[in-house]
Structure formats: C-alpha cells, structure tokens
C-alpha cells in the first residue's frame, strides 16, 4: 500500500508569515515528489517538483526533501491571501509515471 | 499556449443516463490520465493511456470506460452514472513514463447526477 499522508488543516497563518506544509510517504523507494496548489472548485496546478534530498527554491516557494525520513515539505514565504488554497502532495514511487496523492492541506492566509 | 482542455466544464446528467467527458491537449504528450476527485479527497486515478496502450486501475468500476482515438484526444464514458459518481473529473497529461515527468491537469469537468 503506497500512502501519502498530509494534515488536512486548515492551517491558518497571517499575511507575510511563512507557511509550512508537510507530507510523509510510505514507499521508501519513491523517486519524485510534487506539490500542487488547488483552489476551491478548480483543478490542481503544479507548483514544484523535487527529486533529490535537500532544498529547492522557486520564488517564494521552497520544497524540502528528506528521503531517509520519508518526508517532503513546502515552505511559502511572505504568504499572501491569494495563497489560500489546498496544497496536494504527490509522490511517484518509481516505475511507470503514476502518482499517489495526499488528500491535501487547506491553507488560510489571513490579511 | 500549450494546454490541456476539458469539455464540458459542467455536466448535469440523470441517474443511469450515459455521459461522455472529453479531454484534448496541445502539449503533444504521450500519456493521458483520468482522475476522479470528490470533495476534500485526493484525486483517484481511474486509468491512463501511454500512446494507445490502455491501463486500467484494478479498482476502477466497469461503469467507467475510456477511448483515445488519437494523441490529442481522450474521452471518459460513464455508462450508467449513479449518485456516487458525482465528482470532479480531471484529465492530466505527461510527456512520458519516466518517474521524473510532471503531470499537468486540465480545468476539470464537474459532474452532477440527478
């Protein structure tokens, strides 16, 4: 059973703060990891992908991967109300390009 | 801009009345996926195509079928929709089968079953 776990939230942060979203996965052999943002009633939008241990930064977003701990996180710096959405973690365990999704963490950024 | 398009965006059908959802892509990607997503749940993979090679998930009900007549188009047929099939249906594409390929989603079709 390949599981991806996320805290459902909601995670509430004030505008300008750092939001930290976490994800754990069960398959130790997983090779690639993705963060999607999903606004209410909309489809998932790819934010970041990360494949190697460590940090990967893109603008206000930083993805962090620790394969030994089977843990991936997304940091959002200078959070804005427009960042309020559900953030989905997706894991590819390897082999065919099949993703396993977490149920998402709902983020509320308060003005 | 290259993109994934889904039609219609909203579909209302009656219990048991067949419905077809469509997806097209201008990304020229080899792989196309269909997901079902219910409120506050993770997207659930129904099936995918690698080119014309069809791959069904083991727990996808027989009520769901798919066709991919060419690289650009893929259809989801629900033969006899039940109330439990009301959901957002998401089409996604990826370039290939490498583990490092990203998946890109269309806007989705919201299906209501009356």
mmCIF file with all atom_site columns, N, CA and C in Angstrom, chain B residues 13-19 61-65 77-85 111 113:
data_model
loop_
_atom_site.group_PDB
_atom_site.id
_atom_site.type_symbol
_atom_site.label_atom_id
_atom_site.label_alt_id
_atom_site.label_comp_id
_atom_site.label_asym_id
_atom_site.label_entity_id
_atom_site.label_seq_id
_atom_site.pdbx_PDB_ins_code
_atom_site.Cartn_x
_atom_site.Cartn_y
_atom_site.Cartn_z
_atom_site.occupancy
_atom_site.B_iso_or_equiv
_atom_site.pdbx_formal_charge
_atom_site.auth_seq_id
_atom_site.auth_comp_id
_atom_site.auth_asym_id
_atom_site.auth_atom_id
_atom_site.pdbx_PDB_model_num
ATOM 1  N N  . UNK B 1 13  ? -26.316 15.222 -15.502 1.00 0.00 ? 13  UNK B N  1
ATOM 2  C CA . UNK B 1 13  ? -26.956 14.083 -16.136 1.00 0.00 ? 13  UNK B CA 1
ATOM 3  C C  . UNK B 1 13  ? -27.943 13.458 -15.164 1.00 0.00 ? 13  UNK B C  1
ATOM 4  N N  . UNK B 1 14  ? -28.761 12.581 -15.699 1.00 0.00 ? 14  UNK B N  1
ATOM 5  C CA . UNK B 1 14  ? -29.718 11.887 -14.852 1.00 0.00 ? 14  UNK B CA 1
ATOM 6  C C  . UNK B 1 14  ? -29.169 10.521 -14.481 1.00 0.00 ? 14  UNK B C  1
ATOM 7  N N  . UNK B 1 15  ? -29.630 10.053 -13.382 1.00 0.00 ? 15  UNK B N  1
ATOM 8  C CA . UNK B 1 15  ? -29.255 8.711  -12.912 1.00 0.00 ? 15  UNK B CA 1
ATOM 9  C C  . UNK B 1 15  ? -29.421 7.709  -14.048 1.00 0.00 ? 15  UNK B C  1
ATOM 10 N N  . UNK B 1 16  ? -28.359 6.991  -14.386 1.00 0.00 ? 16  UNK B N  1
ATOM 11 C CA . UNK B 1 16  ? -28.431 5.955  -15.401 1.00 0.00 ? 16  UNK B CA 1
ATOM 12 C C  . UNK B 1 16  ? -28.274 6.424  -16.828 1.00 0.00 ? 16  UNK B C  1
ATOM 13 N N  . UNK B 1 17  ? -28.213 7.714  -17.073 1.00 0.00 ? 17  UNK B N  1
ATOM 14 C CA . UNK B 1 17  ? -28.101 8.223  -18.442 1.00 0.00 ? 17  UNK B CA 1
ATOM 15 C C  . UNK B 1 17  ? -26.628 8.380  -18.815 1.00 0.00 ? 17  UNK B C  1
ATOM 16 N N  . UNK B 1 18  ? -26.190 7.711  -19.870 1.00 0.00 ? 18  UNK B N  1
ATOM 17 C CA . UNK B 1 18  ? -24.758 7.745  -20.226 1.00 0.00 ? 18  UNK B CA 1
ATOM 18 C C  . UNK B 1 18  ? -24.259 9.164  -20.467 1.00 0.00 ? 18  UNK B C  1
ATOM 19 N N  . UNK B 1 19  ? -23.000 9.350  -20.133 1.00 0.00 ? 19  UNK B N  1
ATOM 20 C CA . UNK B 1 19  ? -22.390 10.656 -20.320 1.00 0.00 ? 19  UNK B CA 1
ATOM 21 C C  . UNK B 1 19  ? -20.950 10.469 -20.807 1.00 0.00 ? 19  UNK B C  1
ATOM 22 N N  . UNK B 1 61  ? -14.420 0.975  -11.480 1.00 0.00 ? 61  UNK B N  1
ATOM 23 C CA . UNK B 1 61  ? -15.631 0.218  -11.822 1.00 0.00 ? 61  UNK B CA 1
ATOM 24 C C  . UNK B 1 61  ? -15.772 0.045  -13.330 1.00 0.00 ? 61  UNK B C  1
ATOM 25 N N  . UNK B 1 62  ? -16.416 -1.046 -13.718 1.00 0.00 ? 62  UNK B N  1
ATOM 26 C CA . UNK B 1 62  ? -16.646 -1.332 -15.135 1.00 0.00 ? 62  UNK B CA 1
ATOM 27 C C  . UNK B 1 62  ? -17.533 -0.280 -15.799 1.00 0.00 ? 62  UNK B C  1
ATOM 28 N N  . UNK B 1 63  ? -18.246 0.451  -14.997 1.00 0.00 ? 63  UNK B N  1
ATOM 29 C CA . UNK B 1 63  ? -19.116 1.519  -15.467 1.00 0.00 ? 63  UNK B CA 1
ATOM 30 C C  . UNK B 1 63  ? -18.335 2.639  -16.159 1.00 0.00 ? 63  UNK B C  1
ATOM 31 N N  . UNK B 1 64  ? -17.036 2.689  -15.914 1.00 0.00 ? 64  UNK B N  1
ATOM 32 C CA . UNK B 1 64  ? -16.177 3.723  -16.486 1.00 0.00 ? 64  UNK B CA 1
ATOM 33 C C  . UNK B 1 64  ? -15.358 3.107  -17.621 1.00 0.00 ? 64  UNK B C  1
ATOM 34 N N  . UNK B 1 65  ? -15.414 3.775  -18.773 1.00 0.00 ? 65  UNK B N  1
ATOM 35 C CA . UNK B 1 65  ? -14.650 3.338  -19.933 1.00 0.00 ? 65  UNK B CA 1
ATOM 36 C C  . UNK B 1 65  ? -13.918 4.549  -20.499 1.00 0.00 ? 65  UNK B C  1
ATOM 37 N N  . UNK B 1 77  ? -16.106 7.755  -20.698 1.00 0.00 ? 77  UNK B N  1
ATOM 38 C CA . UNK B 1 77  ? -17.514 7.382  -20.817 1.00 0.00 ? 77  UNK B CA 1
ATOM 39 C C  . UNK B 1 77  ? -17.977 6.778  -19.501 1.00 0.00 ? 77  UNK B C  1
ATOM 40 N N  . UNK B 1 78  ? -19.077 7.306  -18.985 1.00 0.00 ? 78  UNK B N  1
ATOM 41 C CA . UNK B 1 78  ? -19.704 6.708  -17.818 1.00 0.00 ? 78  UNK B CA 1
ATOM 42 C C  . UNK B 1 78  ? -21.019 6.129  -18.296 1.00 0.00 ? 78  UNK B C  1
ATOM 43 N N  . UNK B 1 79  ? -21.119 4.813  -18.296 1.00 0.00 ? 79  UNK B N  1
ATOM 44 C CA . UNK B 1 79  ? -22.213 4.138  -18.996 1.00 0.00 ? 79  UNK B CA 1
ATOM 45 C C  . UNK B 1 79  ? -23.552 4.291  -18.276 1.00 0.00 ? 79  UNK B C  1
ATOM 46 N N  . UNK B 1 80  ? -23.539 4.217  -16.973 1.00 0.00 ? 80  UNK B N  1
ATOM 47 C CA . UNK B 1 80  ? -24.776 4.325  -16.197 1.00 0.00 ? 80  UNK B CA 1
ATOM 48 C C  . UNK B 1 80  ? -24.452 5.056  -14.898 1.00 0.00 ? 80  UNK B C  1
ATOM 49 N N  . UNK B 1 81  ? -24.412 6.383  -14.960 1.00 0.00 ? 81  UNK B N  1
ATOM 50 C CA . UNK B 1 81  ? -23.986 7.132  -13.778 1.00 0.00 ? 81  UNK B CA 1
ATOM 51 C C  . UNK B 1 81  ? -24.901 6.910  -12.583 1.00 0.00 ? 81  UNK B C  1
ATOM 52 N N  . UNK B 1 82  ? -24.275 6.714  -11.447 1.00 0.00 ? 82  UNK B N  1
ATOM 53 C CA . UNK B 1 82  ? -25.000 6.655  -10.193 1.00 0.00 ? 82  UNK B CA 1
ATOM 54 C C  . UNK B 1 82  ? -24.736 7.907  -9.389  1.00 0.00 ? 82  UNK B C  1
ATOM 55 N N  . UNK B 1 83  ? -25.507 8.060  -8.303  1.00 0.00 ? 83  UNK B N  1
ATOM 56 C CA . UNK B 1 83  ? -25.345 9.264  -7.481  1.00 0.00 ? 83  UNK B CA 1
ATOM 57 C C  . UNK B 1 83  ? -23.916 9.361  -6.939  1.00 0.00 ? 83  UNK B C  1
ATOM 58 N N  . UNK B 1 84  ? -23.299 8.219  -6.707  1.00 0.00 ? 84  UNK B N  1
ATOM 59 C CA . UNK B 1 84  ? -21.937 8.198  -6.182  1.00 0.00 ? 84  UNK B CA 1
ATOM 60 C C  . UNK B 1 84  ? -20.874 8.590  -7.185  1.00 0.00 ? 84  UNK B C  1
ATOM 61 N N  . UNK B 1 85  ? -21.267 8.774  -8.427  1.00 0.00 ? 85  UNK B N  1
ATOM 62 C CA . UNK B 1 85  ? -20.297 9.169  -9.455  1.00 0.00 ? 85  UNK B CA 1
ATOM 63 C C  . UNK B 1 85  ? -20.206 10.686 -9.599  1.00 0.00 ? 85  UNK B C  1
ATOM 64 N N  . UNK B 1 111 ? -19.211 16.940 -12.594 1.00 0.00 ? 111 UNK B N  1
ATOM 65 C CA . UNK B 1 111 ? -20.360 16.120 -12.957 1.00 0.00 ? 111 UNK B CA 1
ATOM 66 C C  . UNK B 1 111 ? -21.373 16.083 -11.818 1.00 0.00 ? 111 UNK B C  1
ATOM 67 N N  . UNK B 1 113 ? -25.099 14.348 -10.843 1.00 0.00 ? 113 UNK B N  1
ATOM 68 C CA . UNK B 1 113 ? -26.037 13.280 -11.204 1.00 0.00 ? 113 UNK B CA 1
ATOM 69 C C  . UNK B 1 113 ? -27.329 13.493 -10.427 1.00 0.00 ? 113 UNK B C  1
#
